[in-house]
CSV table of C-alpha atoms in Angstrom, one decimal:
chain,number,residue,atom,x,y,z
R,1,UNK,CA,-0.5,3.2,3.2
R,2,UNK,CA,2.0,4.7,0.3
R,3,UNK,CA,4.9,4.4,2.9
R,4,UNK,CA,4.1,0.6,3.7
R,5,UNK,CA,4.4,0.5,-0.6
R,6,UNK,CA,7.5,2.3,-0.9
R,7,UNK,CA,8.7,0.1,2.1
R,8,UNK,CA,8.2,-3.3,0.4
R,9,UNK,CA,9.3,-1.7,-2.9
R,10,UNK,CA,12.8,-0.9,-1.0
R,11,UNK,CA,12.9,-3.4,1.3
R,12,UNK,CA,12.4,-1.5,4.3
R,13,UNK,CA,10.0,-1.3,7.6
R,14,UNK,CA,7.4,0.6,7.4
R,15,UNK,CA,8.0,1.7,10.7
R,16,UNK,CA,11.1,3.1,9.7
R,17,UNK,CA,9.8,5.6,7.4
R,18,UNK,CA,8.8,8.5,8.5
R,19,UNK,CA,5.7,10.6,5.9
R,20,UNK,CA,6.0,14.2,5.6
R,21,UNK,CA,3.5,14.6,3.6
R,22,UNK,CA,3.2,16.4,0.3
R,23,UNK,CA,4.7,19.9,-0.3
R,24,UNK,CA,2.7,20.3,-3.7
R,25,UNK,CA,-0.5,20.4,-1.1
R,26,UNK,CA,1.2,23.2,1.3
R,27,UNK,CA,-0.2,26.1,-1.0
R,28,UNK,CA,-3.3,24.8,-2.5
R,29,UNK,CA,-6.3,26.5,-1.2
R,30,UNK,CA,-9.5,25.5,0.4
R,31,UNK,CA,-11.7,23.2,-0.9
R,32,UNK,CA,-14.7,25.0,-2.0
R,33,UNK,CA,-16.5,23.4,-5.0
R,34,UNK,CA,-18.7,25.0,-7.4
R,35,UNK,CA,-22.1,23.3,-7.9
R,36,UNK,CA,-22.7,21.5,-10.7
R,37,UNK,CA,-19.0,21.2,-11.6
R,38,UNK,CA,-17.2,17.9,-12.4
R,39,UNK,CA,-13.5,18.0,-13.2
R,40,UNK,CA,-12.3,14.7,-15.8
R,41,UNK,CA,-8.7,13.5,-14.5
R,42,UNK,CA,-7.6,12.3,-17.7
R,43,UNK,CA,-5.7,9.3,-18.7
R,44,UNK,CA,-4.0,8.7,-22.0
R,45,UNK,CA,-6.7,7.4,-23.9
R,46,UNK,CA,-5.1,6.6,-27.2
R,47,UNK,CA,-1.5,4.9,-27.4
R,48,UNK,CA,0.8,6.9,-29.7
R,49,UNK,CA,5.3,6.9,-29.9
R,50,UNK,CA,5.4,8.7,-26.5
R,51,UNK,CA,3.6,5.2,-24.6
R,52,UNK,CA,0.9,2.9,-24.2
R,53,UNK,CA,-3.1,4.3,-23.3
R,54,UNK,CA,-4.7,3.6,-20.0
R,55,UNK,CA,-7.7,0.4,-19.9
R,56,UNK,CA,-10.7,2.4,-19.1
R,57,UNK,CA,-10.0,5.2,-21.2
R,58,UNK,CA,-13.2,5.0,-23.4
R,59,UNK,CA,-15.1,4.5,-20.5
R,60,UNK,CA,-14.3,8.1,-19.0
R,61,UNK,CA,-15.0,9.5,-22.2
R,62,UNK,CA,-18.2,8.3,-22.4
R,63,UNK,CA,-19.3,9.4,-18.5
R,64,UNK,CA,-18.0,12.4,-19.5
R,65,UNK,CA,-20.3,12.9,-22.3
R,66,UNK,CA,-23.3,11.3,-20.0
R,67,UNK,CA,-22.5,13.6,-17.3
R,68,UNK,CA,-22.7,16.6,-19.7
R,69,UNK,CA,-26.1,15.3,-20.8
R,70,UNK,CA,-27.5,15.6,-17.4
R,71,UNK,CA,-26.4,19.0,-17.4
R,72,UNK,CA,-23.2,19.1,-15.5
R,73,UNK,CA,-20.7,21.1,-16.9
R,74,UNK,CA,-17.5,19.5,-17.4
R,75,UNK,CA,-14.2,20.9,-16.8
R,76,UNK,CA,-10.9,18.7,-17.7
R,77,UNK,CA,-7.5,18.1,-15.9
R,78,UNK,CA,-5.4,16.4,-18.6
R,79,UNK,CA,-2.9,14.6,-18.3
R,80,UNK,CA,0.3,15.4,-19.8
R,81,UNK,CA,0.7,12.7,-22.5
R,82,UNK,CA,-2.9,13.6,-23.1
R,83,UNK,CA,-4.3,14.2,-27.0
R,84,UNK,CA,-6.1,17.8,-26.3
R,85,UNK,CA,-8.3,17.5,-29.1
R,86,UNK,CA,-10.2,14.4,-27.2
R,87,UNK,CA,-11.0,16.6,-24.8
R,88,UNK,CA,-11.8,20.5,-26.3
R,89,UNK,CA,-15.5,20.9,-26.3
R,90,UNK,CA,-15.2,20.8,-22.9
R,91,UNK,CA,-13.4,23.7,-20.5
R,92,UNK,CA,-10.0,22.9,-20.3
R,93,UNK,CA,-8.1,23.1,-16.8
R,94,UNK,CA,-5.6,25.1,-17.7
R,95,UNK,CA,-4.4,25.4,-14.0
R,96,UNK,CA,-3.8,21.9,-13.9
R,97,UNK,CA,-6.1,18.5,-12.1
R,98,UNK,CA,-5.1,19.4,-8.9
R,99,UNK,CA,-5.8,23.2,-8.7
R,100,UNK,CA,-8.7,22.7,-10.6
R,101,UNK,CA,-9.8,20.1,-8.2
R,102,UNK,CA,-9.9,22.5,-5.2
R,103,UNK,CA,-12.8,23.8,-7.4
R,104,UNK,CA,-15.0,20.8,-8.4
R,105,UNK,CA,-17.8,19.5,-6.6
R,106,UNK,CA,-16.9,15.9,-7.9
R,107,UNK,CA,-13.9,14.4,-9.5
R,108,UNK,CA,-13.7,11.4,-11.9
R,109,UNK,CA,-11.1,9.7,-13.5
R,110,UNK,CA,-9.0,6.5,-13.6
R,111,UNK,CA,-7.2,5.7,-9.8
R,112,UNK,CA,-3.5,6.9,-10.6
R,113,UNK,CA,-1.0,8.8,-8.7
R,114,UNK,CA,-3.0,12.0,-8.8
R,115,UNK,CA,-5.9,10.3,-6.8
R,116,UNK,CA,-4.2,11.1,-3.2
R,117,UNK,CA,-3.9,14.8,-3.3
R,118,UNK,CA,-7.2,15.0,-4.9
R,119,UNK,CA,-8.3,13.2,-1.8
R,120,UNK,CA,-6.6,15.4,0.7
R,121,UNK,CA,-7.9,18.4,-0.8
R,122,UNK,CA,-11.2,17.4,0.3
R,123,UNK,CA,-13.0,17.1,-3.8
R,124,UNK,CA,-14.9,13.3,-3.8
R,125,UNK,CA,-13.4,11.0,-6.2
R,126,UNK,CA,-15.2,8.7,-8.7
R,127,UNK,CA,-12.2,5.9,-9.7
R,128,UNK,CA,-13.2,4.3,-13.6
R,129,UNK,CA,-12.4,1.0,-13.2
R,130,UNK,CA,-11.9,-1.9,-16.3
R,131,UNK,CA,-11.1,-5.4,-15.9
R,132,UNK,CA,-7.4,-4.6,-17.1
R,133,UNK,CA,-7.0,-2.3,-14.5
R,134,UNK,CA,-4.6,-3.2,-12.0
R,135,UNK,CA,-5.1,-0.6,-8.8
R,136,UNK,CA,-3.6,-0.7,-5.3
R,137,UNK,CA,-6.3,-1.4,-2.9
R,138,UNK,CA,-5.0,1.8,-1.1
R,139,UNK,CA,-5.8,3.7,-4.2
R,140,UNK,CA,-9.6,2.1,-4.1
R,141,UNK,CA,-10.3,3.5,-0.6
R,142,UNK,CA,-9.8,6.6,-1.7
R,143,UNK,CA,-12.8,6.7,-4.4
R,144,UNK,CA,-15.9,5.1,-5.5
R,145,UNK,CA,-15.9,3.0,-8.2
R,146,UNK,CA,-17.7,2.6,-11.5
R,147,UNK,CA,-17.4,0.2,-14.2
R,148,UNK,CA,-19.7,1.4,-16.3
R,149,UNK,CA,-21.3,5.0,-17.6
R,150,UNK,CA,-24.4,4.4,-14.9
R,151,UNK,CA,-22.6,3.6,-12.3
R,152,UNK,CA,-20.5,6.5,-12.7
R,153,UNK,CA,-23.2,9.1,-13.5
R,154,UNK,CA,-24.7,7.2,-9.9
R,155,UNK,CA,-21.2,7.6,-8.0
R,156,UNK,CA,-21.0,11.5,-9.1
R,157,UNK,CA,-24.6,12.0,-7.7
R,158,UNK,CA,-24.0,10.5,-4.1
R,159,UNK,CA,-20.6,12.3,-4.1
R,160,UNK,CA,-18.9,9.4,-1.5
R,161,UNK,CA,-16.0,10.6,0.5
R,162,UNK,CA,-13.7,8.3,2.6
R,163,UNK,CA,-13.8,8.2,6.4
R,164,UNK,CA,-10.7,10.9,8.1
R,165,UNK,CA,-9.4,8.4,9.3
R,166,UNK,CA,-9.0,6.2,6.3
R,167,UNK,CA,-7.7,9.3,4.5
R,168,UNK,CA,-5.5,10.3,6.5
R,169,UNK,CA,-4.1,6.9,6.8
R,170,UNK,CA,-3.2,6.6,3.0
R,171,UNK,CA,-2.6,10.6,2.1
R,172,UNK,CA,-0.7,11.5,5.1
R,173,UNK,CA,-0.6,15.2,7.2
R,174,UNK,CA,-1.9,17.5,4.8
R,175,UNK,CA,-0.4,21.3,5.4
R,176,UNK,CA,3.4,21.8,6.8
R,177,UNK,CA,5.2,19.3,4.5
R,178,UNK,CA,7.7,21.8,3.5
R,179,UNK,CA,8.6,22.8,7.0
R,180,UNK,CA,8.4,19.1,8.4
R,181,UNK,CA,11.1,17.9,5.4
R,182,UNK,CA,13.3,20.9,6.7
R,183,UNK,CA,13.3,20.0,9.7
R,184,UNK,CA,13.9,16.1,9.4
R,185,UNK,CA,16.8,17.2,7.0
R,186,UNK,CA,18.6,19.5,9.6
R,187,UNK,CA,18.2,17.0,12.0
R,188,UNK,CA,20.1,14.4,10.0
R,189,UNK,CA,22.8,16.7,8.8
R,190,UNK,CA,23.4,18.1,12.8
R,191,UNK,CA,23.5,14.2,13.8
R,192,UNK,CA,26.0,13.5,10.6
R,193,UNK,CA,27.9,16.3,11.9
R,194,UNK,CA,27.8,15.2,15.4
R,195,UNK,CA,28.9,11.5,14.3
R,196,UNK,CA,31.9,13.0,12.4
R,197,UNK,CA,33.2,14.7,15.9
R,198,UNK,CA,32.9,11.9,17.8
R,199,UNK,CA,36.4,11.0,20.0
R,200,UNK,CA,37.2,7.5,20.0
R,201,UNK,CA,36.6,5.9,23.2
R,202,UNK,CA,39.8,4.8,25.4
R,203,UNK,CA,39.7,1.4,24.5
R,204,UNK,CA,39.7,2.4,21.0
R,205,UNK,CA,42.3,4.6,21.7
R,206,UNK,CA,44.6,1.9,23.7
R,207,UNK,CA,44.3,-0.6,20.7
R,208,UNK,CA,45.4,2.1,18.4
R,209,UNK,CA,48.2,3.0,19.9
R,210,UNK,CA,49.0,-0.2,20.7
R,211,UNK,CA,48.9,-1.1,17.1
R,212,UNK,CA,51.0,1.9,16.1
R,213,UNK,CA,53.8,1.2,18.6
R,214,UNK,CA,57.3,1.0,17.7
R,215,UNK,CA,58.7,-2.4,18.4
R,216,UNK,CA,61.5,-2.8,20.2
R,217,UNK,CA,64.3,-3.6,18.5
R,218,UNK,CA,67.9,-5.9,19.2
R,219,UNK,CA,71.3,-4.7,20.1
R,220,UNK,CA,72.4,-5.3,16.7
R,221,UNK,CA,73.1,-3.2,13.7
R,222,UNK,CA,70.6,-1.0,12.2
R,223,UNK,CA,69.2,-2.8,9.2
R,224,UNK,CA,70.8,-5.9,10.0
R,225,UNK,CA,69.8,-9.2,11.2
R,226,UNK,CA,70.5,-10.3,14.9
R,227,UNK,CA,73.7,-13.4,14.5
R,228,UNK,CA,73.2,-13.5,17.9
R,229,UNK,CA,77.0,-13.7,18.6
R,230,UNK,CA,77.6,-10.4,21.5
């Protein structure tokens, strides 16, 4: 599904393009979630000279401080226009949302960029959504959804994942990205090369020459126009 974006963005077919997948996912390790645990994928919740804050900001806050009430404890990916001080009585993911995701038996936040890989790692996502909020649909098959702080707290309890199929069809292969960009890269470079040392074709070559030949020239002088008088 992100190629068929990035193909209407550029003007291409989708057919055309062919999805590695992503390297950052080549190294992270298993999903295997601690019970109990639910990571925050921050937003920017409050606008400052660096950019504008995410609609739905508030909204994660407050799940975050319900979920803690019903005795989850709360670890936090932040983003990195993020105000840390929001966020610092709970654990900070110092590893980063991703890593920490491998680790988290749910994850909630607002449907960004970092929703896919959270996906493919395996951890169930809980999207925040506000009226405001403008999300691809792509992004929204990915998660459940929750518009307000008990339908969250709801979505975290049933801990939805998306059918393999489904995820597979937006994320992409998850594993070998590095090796399958290698190798689509060497490809095109030994094809370049192999289109550079190309020999024209004899018709090609005929033309040519024909083009390049010298033109037969008059009994008269060197340099100087044919009178026509012998």
């Amino acid at each position: 599904d992100e190629a068929k974006v990035f193909a209407s963005h550029f003007g291409l077919n989708a057919e055309d393009i062919e999805v590695v997948g992503n390297m950052g996912l080549d190294d992270v390790g298993a999903y295997n979630p601690t019970k109990g645990t639910v990571l925050i994928a921050t937003s920017v919740t409050r606008p400052d000279e660096t950019g504008g804050a995410a609609p739905g900001t508030q909204l994660l806050l407050d799940t975050a401080a319900a979920l803690a009430a019903e005795g989850y404890h709360i670890r936090v990916g932040l983003h990195p226009r993020e105000d840390r001080s929001l966020w610092e009585q709970y654990e900070i993911a110092d590893e980063g949302t991703i890593a920490a995701a491998s680790s988290a038996e749910v994850v909630v936040g607002i449907p960004g960029s970092v929703f896919p890989p959270i996906a493919a790692i395996g951890a169930p996502l809980v999207g925040i959504t506000d009226p405001a909020l403008t999300v691809p649909d792509y992004l929204l098959k990915l998660s459940a959804t929750a518009g307000s702080v008990d339908e969250a707290v709801t979505a975290v309890k049933a801990a939805w994942k998306p059918d393999p199929s489904e995820l597979e069809a937006v994320v992409g292969p998850v594993g070998g990205a590095k090796e399958r960009l290698w190798a689509y890269w060497l490809a095109a470079v030994q094809q370049g090369e192999t289109d550079e040392g190309e020999t024209p074709s004899e018709d090609a070559s005929d033309t040519e020459e024909s083009e390049n030949d010298t033109p037969e020239t008059s009994d008269a002088a060197p340099g100087l126009p044919s009178t026509g008088v012998g």
